[in-house]
Coordinates of C-alpha atoms and ligand atoms in Angstrom, one line a residue:
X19 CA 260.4 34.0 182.7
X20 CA 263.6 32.5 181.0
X21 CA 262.7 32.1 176.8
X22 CA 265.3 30.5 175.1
X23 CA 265.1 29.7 171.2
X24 CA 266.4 27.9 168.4
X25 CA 266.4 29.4 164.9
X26 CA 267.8 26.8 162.4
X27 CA 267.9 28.1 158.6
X28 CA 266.5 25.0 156.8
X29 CA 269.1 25.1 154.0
X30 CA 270.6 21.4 155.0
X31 CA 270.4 18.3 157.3
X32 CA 270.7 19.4 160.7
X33 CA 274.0 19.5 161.9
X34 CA 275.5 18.0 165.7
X35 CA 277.0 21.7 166.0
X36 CA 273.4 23.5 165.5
X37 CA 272.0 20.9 167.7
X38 CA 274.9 21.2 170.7
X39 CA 273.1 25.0 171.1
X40 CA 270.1 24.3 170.6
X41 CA 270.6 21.8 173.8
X42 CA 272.3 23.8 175.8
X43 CA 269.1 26.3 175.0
X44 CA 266.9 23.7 175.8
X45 CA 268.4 22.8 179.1
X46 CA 268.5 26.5 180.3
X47 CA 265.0 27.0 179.5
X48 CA 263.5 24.0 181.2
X49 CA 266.5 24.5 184.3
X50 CA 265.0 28.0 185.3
X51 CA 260.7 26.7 184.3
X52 CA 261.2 28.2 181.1
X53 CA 260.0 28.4 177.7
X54 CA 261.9 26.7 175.0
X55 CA 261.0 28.1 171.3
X56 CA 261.5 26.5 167.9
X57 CA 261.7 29.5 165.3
X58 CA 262.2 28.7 160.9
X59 CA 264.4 31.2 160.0
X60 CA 263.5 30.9 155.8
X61 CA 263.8 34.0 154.2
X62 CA 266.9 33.0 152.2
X63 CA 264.5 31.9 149.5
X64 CA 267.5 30.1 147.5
X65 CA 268.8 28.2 149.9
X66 CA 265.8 27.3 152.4
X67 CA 263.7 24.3 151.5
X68 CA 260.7 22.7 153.1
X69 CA 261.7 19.9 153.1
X70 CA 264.7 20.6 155.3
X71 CA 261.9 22.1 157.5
X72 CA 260.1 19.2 157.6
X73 CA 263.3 16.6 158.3
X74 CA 264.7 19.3 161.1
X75 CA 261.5 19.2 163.1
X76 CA 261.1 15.6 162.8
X77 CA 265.1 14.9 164.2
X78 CA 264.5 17.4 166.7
X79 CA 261.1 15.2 168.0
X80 CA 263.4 12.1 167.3
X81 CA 266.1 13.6 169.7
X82 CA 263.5 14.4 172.2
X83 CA 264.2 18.5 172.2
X84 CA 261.0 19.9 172.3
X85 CA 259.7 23.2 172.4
X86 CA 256.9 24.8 173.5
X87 CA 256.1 27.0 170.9
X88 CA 256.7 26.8 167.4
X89 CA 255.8 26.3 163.7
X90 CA 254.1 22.9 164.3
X91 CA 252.6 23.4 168.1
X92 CA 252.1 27.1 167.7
X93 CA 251.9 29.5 170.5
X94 CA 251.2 33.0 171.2
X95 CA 254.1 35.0 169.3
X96 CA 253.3 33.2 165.8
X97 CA 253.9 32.9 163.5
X98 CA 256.8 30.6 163.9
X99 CA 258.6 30.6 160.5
X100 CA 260.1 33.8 159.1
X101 CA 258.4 33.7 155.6
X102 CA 255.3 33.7 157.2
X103 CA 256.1 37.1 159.3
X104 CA 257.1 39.1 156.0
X105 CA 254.2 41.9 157.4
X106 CA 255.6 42.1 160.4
X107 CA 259.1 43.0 159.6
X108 CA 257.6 45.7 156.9
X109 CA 255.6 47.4 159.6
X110 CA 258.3 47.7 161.6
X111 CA 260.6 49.0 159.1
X112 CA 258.2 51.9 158.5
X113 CA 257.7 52.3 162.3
X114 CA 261.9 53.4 161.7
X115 CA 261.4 55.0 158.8
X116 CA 258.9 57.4 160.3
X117 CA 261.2 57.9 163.7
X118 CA 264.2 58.6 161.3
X119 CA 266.1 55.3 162.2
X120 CA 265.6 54.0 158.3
X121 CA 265.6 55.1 154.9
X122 CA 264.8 53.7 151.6
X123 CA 267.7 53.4 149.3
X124 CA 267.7 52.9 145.9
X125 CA 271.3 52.3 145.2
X126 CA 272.1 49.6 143.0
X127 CA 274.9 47.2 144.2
X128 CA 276.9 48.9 142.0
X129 CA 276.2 52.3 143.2
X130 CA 277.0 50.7 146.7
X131 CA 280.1 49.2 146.4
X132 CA 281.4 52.3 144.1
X133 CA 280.4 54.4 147.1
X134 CA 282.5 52.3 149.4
X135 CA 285.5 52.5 147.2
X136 CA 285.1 56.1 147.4
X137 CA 285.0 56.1 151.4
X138 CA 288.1 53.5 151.4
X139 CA 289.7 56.6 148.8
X140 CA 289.0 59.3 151.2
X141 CA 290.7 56.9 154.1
X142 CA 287.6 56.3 155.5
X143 CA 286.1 52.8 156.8
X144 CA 284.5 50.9 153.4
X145 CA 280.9 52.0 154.5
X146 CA 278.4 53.1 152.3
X147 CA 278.1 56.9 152.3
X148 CA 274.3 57.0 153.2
X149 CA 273.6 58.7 150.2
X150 CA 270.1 57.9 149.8
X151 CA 269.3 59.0 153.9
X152 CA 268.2 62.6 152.9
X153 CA 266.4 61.9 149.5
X154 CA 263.8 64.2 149.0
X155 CA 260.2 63.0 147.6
X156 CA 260.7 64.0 144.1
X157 CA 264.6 62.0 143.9
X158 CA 262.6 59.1 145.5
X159 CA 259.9 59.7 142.8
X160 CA 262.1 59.8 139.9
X161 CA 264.0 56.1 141.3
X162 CA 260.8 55.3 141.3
X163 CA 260.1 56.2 137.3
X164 CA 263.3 54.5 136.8
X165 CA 261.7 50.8 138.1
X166 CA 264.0 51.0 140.7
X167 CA 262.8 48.9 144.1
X168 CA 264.1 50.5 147.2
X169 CA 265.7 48.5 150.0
X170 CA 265.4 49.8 153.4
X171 CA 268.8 50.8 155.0
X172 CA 269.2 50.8 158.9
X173 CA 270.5 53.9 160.0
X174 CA 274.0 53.1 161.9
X175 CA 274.6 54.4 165.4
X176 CA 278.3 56.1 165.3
X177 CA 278.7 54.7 169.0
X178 CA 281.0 52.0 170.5
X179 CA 279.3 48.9 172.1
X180 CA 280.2 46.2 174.7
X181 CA 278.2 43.1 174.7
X182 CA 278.7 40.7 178.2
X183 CA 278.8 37.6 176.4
X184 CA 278.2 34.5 178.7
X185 CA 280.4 32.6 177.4
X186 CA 283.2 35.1 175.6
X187 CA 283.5 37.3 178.4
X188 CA 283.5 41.1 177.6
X189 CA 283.5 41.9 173.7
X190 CA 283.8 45.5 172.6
X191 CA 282.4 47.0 169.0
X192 CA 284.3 49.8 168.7
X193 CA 282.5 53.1 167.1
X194 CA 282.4 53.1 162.9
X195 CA 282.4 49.7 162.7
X196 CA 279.5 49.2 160.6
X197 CA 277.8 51.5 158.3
X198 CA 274.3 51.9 157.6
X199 CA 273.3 48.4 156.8
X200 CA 270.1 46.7 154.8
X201 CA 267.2 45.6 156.8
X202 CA 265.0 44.8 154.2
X203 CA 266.0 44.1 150.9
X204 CA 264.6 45.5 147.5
X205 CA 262.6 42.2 147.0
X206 CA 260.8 42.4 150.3
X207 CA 262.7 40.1 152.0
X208 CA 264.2 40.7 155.5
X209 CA 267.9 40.4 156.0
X210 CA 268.7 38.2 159.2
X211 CA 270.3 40.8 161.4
X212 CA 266.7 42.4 161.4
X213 CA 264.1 39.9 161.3
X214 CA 266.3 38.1 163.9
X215 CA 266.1 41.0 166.4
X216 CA 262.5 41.7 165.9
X217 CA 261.2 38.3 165.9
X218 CA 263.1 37.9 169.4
X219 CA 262.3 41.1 170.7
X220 CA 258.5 40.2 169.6
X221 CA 259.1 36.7 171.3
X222 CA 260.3 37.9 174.3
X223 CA 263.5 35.9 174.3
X224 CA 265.6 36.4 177.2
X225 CA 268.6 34.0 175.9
X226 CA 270.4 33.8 173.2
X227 CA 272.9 30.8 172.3
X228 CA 274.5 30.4 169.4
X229 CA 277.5 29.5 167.2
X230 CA 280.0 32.2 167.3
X231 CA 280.2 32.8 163.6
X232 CA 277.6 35.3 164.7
X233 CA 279.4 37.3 167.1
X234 CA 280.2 39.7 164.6
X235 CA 276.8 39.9 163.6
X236 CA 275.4 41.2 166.9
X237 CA 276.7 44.8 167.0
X238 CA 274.2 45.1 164.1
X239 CA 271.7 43.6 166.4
X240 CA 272.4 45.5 168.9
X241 CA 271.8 48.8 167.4
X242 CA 268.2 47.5 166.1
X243 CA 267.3 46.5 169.7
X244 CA 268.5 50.3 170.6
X245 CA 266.1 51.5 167.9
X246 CA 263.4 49.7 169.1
X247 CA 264.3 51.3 172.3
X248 CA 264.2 47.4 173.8
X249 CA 266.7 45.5 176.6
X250 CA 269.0 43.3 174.0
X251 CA 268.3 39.4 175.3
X252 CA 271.5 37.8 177.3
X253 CA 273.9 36.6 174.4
X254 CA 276.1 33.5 174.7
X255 CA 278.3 32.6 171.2
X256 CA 279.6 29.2 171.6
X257 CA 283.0 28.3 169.9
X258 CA 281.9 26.0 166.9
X259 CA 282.6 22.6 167.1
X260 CA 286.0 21.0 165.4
X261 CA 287.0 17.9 164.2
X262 CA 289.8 15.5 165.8
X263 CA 292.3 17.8 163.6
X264 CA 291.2 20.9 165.2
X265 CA 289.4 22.2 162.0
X266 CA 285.8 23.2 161.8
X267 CA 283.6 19.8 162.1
X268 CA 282.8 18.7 158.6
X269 CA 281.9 16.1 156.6
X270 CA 285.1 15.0 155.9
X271 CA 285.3 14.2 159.5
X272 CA 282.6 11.7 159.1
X273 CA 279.5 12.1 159.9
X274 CA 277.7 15.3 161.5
X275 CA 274.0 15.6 160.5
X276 CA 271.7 13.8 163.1
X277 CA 270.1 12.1 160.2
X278 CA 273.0 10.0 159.7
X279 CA 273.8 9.6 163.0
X280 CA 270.4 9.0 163.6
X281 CA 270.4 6.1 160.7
X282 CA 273.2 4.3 162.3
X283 CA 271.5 3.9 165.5
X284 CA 272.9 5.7 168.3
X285 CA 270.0 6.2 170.9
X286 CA 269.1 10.0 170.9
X287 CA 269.9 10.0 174.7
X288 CA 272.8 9.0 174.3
X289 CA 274.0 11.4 171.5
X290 CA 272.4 14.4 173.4
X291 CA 274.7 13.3 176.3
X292 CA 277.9 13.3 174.3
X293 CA 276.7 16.8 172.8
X294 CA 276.1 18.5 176.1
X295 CA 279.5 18.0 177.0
X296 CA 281.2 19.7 174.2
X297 CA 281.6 22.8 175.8
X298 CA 280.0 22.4 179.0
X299 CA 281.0 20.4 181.4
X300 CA 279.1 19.1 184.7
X301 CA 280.2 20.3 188.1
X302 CA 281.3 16.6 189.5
X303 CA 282.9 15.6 186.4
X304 CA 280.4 12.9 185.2
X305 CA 280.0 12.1 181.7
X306 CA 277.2 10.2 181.7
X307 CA 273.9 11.8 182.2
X308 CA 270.2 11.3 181.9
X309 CA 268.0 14.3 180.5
X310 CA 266.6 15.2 183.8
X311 CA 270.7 15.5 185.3
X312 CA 271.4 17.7 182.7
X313 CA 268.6 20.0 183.1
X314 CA 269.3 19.9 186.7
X315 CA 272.7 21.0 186.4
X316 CA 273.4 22.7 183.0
X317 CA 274.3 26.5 183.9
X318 CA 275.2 28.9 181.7
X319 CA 278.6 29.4 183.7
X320 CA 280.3 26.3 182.6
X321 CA 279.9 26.8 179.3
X322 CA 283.4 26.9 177.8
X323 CA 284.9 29.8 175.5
X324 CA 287.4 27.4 174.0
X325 CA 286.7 25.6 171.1
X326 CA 285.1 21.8 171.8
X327 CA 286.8 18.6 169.4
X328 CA 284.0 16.6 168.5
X329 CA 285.4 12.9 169.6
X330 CA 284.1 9.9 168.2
X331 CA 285.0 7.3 170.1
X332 CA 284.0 8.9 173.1
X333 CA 280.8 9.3 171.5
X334 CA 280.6 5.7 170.7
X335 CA 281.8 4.7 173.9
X336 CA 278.8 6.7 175.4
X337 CA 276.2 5.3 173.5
X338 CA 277.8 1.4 174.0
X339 CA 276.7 2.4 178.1
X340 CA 273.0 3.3 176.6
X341 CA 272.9 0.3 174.7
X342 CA 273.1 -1.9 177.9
X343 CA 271.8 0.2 180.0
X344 CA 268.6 0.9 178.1
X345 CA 265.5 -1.4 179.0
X346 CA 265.5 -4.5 176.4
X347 CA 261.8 -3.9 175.5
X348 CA 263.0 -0.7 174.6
X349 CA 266.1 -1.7 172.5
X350 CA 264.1 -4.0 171.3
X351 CA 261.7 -1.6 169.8
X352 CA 264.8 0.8 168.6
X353 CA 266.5 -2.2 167.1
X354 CA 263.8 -3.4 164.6
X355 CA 264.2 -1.4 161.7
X356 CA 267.9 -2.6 161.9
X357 CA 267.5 -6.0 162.2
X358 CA 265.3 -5.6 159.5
X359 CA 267.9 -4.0 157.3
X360 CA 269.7 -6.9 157.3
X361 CA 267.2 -8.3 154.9
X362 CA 267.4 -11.6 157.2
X363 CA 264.5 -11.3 158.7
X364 CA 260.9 -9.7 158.4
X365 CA 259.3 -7.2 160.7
X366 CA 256.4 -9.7 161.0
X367 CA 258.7 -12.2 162.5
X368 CA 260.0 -9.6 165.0
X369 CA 256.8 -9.1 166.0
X370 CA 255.5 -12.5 166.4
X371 CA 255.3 -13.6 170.4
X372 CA 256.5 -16.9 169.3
X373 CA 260.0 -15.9 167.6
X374 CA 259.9 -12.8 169.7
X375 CA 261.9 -14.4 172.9
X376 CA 264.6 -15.9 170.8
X377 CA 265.2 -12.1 168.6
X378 CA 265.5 -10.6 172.5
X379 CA 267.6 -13.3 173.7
X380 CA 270.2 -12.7 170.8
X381 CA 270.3 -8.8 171.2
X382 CA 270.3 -9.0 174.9
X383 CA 273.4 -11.0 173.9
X384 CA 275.2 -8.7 171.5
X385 CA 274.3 -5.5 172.8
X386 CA 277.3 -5.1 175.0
X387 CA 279.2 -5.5 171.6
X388 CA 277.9 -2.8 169.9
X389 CA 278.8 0.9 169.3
X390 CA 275.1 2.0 167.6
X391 CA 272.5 -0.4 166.5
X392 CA 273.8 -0.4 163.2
X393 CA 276.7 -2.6 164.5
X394 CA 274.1 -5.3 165.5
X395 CA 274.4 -6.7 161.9
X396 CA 277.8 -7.9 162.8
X397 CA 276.7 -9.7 165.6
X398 CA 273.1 -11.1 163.8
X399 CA 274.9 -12.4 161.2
X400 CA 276.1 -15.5 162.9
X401 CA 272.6 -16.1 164.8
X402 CA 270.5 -16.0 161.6
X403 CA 272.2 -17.4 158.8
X404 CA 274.6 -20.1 158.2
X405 CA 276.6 -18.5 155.6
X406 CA 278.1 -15.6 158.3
X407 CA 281.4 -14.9 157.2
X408 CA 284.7 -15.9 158.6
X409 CA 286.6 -12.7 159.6
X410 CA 290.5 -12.6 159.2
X411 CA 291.2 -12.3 162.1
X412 CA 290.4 -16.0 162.4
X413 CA 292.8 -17.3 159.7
X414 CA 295.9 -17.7 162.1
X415 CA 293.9 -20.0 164.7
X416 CA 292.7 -22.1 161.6
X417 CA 296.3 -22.6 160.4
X418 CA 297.2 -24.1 163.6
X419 CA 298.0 -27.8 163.2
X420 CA 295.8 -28.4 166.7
X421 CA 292.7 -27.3 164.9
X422 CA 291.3 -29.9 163.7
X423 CA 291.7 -32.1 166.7
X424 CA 290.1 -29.4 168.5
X425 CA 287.1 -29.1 166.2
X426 CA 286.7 -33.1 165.9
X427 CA 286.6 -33.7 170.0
X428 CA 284.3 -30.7 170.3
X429 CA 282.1 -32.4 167.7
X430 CA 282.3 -35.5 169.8
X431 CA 281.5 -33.3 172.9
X432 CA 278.2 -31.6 171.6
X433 CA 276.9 -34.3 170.0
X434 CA 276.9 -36.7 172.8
X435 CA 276.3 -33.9 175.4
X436 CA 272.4 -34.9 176.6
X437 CA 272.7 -31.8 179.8
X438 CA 271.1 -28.5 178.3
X439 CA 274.5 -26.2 177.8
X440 CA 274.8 -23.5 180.1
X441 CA 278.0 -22.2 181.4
X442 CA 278.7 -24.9 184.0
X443 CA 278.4 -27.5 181.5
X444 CA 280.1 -26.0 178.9
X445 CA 283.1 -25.8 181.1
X446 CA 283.0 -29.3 182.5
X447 CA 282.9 -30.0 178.8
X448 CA 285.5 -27.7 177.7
X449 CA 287.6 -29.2 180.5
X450 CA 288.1 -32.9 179.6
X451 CA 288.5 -32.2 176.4
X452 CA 291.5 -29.9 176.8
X453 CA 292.4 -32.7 179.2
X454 CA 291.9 -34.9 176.5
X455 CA 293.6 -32.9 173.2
X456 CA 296.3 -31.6 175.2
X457 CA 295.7 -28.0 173.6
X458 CA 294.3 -25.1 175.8
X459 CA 293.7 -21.1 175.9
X460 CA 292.7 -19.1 172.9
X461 CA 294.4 -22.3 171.1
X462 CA 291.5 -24.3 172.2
X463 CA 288.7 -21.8 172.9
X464 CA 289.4 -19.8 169.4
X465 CA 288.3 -22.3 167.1
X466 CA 285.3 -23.3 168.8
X467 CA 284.8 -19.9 168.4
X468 CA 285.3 -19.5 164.7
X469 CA 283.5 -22.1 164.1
X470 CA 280.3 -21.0 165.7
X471 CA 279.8 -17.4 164.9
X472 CA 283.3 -16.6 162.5
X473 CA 285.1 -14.5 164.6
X474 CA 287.5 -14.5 167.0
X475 CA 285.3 -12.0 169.7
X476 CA 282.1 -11.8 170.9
X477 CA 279.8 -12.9 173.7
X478 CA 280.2 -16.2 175.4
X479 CA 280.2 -19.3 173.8
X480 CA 278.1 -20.9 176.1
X481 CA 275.5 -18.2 176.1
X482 CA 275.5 -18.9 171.8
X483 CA 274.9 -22.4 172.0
X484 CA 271.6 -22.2 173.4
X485 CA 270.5 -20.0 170.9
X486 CA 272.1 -21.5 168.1
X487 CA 270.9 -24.6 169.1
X488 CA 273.1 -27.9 169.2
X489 CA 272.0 -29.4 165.3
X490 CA 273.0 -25.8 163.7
X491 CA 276.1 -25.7 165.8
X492 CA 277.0 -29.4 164.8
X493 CA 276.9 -28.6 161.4
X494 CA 278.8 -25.3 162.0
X495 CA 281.6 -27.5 163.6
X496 CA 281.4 -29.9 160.6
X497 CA 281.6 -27.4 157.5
X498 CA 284.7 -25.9 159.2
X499 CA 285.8 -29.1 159.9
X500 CA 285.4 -29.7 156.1
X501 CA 287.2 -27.1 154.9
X502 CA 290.7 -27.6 156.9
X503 CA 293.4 -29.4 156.1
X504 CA 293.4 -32.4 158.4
X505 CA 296.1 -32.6 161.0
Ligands
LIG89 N1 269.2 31.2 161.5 C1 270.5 31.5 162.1 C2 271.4 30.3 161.9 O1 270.9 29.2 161.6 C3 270.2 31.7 163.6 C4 271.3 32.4 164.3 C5 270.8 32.9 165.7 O2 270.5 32.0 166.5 O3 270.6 34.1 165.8 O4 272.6 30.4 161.9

């Protein structure tokens, strides 16, 4: 049975880099019938915070990765967060110490790093000298009398080590490179190397992705598994995920916590779509695919060793195809809270049946305009309030000596228009008059445009009208009108 895991550190908003492997974890799990795990990795007691716990789960649920055992659901390896499994990692630590695989030390970090020095001195590797592996009971004693707190120090294997990485091919730890190493330190606490290996040993993982900042770590793990006398799990590191300048993705990039991405409305779907293809790639070449493609086809042999650039626009350009695509009740539901950030209109109203229709008719509208939901506000503006801004881009067109003749016979047009406008009409109509005015194209259609909704793009005109409603866009018309020079 395939277990695959995720093992965020709650020490900061989840980041689109953590999430890409935890994806690609997900998708191998539920490809083969697996199990997918969620393990809180919190023993860095300064830097984890439940409350980073608590926000991780809840954007995991939010992108729809779920797992089948973990802190919240539970399961039959609990528990699920590392500071709850503290006795665990201590009895193993003495199961080593009694097989001769561990040792307390009672070097201070002084005495550790001077013993190094003395190693480099000699022209040896900067290990420490295992000093403390032979102690006897009364030198452990007499630490003891001093108040010194032992840690408990892994005893290295002086061996080489080749690891088949899925995704980095062969990699070779050659012998000496690490010395004997901390497992647990002086406070009680396990290090990560160690409580890593024997929570998946203890959870039965068979898969291991992750960021390849750890690649160096897993010699370390190896040897533990070797101690344990257990089969290591498969390992894949991925290259981490760079910005568009080829540097490792950070916030000066933009933005790369789900949270935020999460707050400007790009539909989870669509976001875990752009993230499965940064460094994986489906066999056919498509680009845009639904959970259940991806699990179908995700295999661990496409993953890519090269480095993936984390593209906006093609992230944006993938969500814009959810945004239309998706089901309008649906949008409808997603797109709430951010029509009621606008502070324009009330949740109440978006709720009521009778308002309802018109709300649904003007996102089904502007949806094919939008990036993330958080663009609707651009949009809104022009359906819901009467001050909407006129953008720039607009300021050449109302220069144009035509202009007001344009906005005067379209004036004339509406008002005495008695057919409901829909696009047939609005094109008979839009036809005399540039018959009429002698002005046509974007010189014509423009400020009608303007004048309506303030920019010089969007949907339709004819498909605003209706909406809008012929008084509103009569006074529209008219307040431009008012404010132009008149040719
Ligand atoms: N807690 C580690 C991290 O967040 C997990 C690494 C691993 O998957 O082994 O980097």
């Amino acid at each position: 049975m395939v277990r695959t895991r995720f093992a965020p550190s709650p020490t900061g908003q989840l980041h689109v880099g953590n999430v890409r492997t935890a994806l690609f974890a997900y998708l191998y799990a539920k490809k083969h019938k697996g199990q997918f795990l969620l393990r809180i990795e919190d023993t860095d007691l300064e830097r984890s915070e439940a409350v980073y716990t608590t926000k991780l789960i809840d954007d995991l649920k939010w992108l729809g990765l779920t797992w089948d055992e973990g802190p919240d659901v539970g399961g039959p390896c609990g528990p699920y967060a590392q500071s709850e499994r503290l006795a665990i990692y201590h009895e193993y630590a003495q199961k080593l110490i009694d097989e001769g695989r561990a040792y307390y030390c009672y070097c201070t970090p002084e005495e550790v790093e001077a013993s190094k020095q003395k190693m480099l001195a000699e022209g040896k590797p900067p290990h420490y000298d295992g000093r403390c592996r032979h102690l006897t009971r009364s030198q452990r004693e007499a630490f003891e009398r001093e108040g010194r707190k032992p840690a408990i120090r892994f005893v290295a294997y002086d061996q080489a080590y080749t690891l088949n990485d899925v995704v980095k091919g062969e990699v070779v730890f050659p012998q000496g490179m690490v010395g004997d190493f901390v497992i647990i330190r002086s406070n009680g606490l396990p290090v990560y190397n160690y409580a890593v290996v024997i929570d998946d040993y203890l959870m039965k993982i068979t898969h291991v992705l992750r960021g390849d900042d750890h690649l160096s770590n897993t010699v370390r793990q190896l040897m533990i598994y070797q101690a344990l006398g257990a089969t290591p799990p498969v390992f894949g590191h991925m290259a981490l995920v760079l910005g568009p300048d080829k540097q490792k993705l950070s916030k000066r990039h933009g933005v790369t916590s789900i949270e935020e991405f999460r707050r400007l409305g790009y539909p989870p779907e669509a976001l875990l779509n752009y993230l499965s293809l940064l460094g994986w790639s489906s066999p056919d070449g498509r680009e845009i695919l639904s959970m259940e493609e991806l699990v179908s086809l995700f295999d661990l042999d496409r993953l890519s060793s090269s480095p993936a650039v984390f593209d906006y626009d093609k992230l944006d350009w993938i969500s814009k195809h959810y945004i239309i695509q998706m089901p309008l009740e649906k949008l409808y539901e997603m797109a709430i809270p951010f029509f009621v950030e606008t502070g324009w209109v009330s949740e109440e109203e978006l709720h009521d049946p009778a308002k309802k229709t018109f709300y649904m008719g003007v996102l089904d509208l502007i949806r094919g305009y939008c990036h993330r939901l958080a663009d609707l506000k651009d949009h809104l503006v022009y359906f819901l309030r009467e001050d909407f801004p006129i953008e720039t881009e607009a300021t050449p067109f109302l220069a144009l000596d035509t202009t007001p003749k344009v906005l005067r016979a379209f004036y004339e047009a509406l008002k005495n228009e008695s057919r409901e406008i829909d696009e047939l009409v609005f094109r008979d109509m839009a036809m005399s008059m540039m018959k009429e005015i002698g002005v046509k194209g974007k010189n014509f259609f423009l400020p009608l445009r303007i004048a309506i909704t303030g920019r010089v793009s969007g949907p339709e005109i004819y498909f605003i009208l209706p909406l809008i409603g012929k008084e509103k866009a009569l006074k529209r018309v008219q307040t431009l009108l008012d404010t132009l020079p008149q040719g």
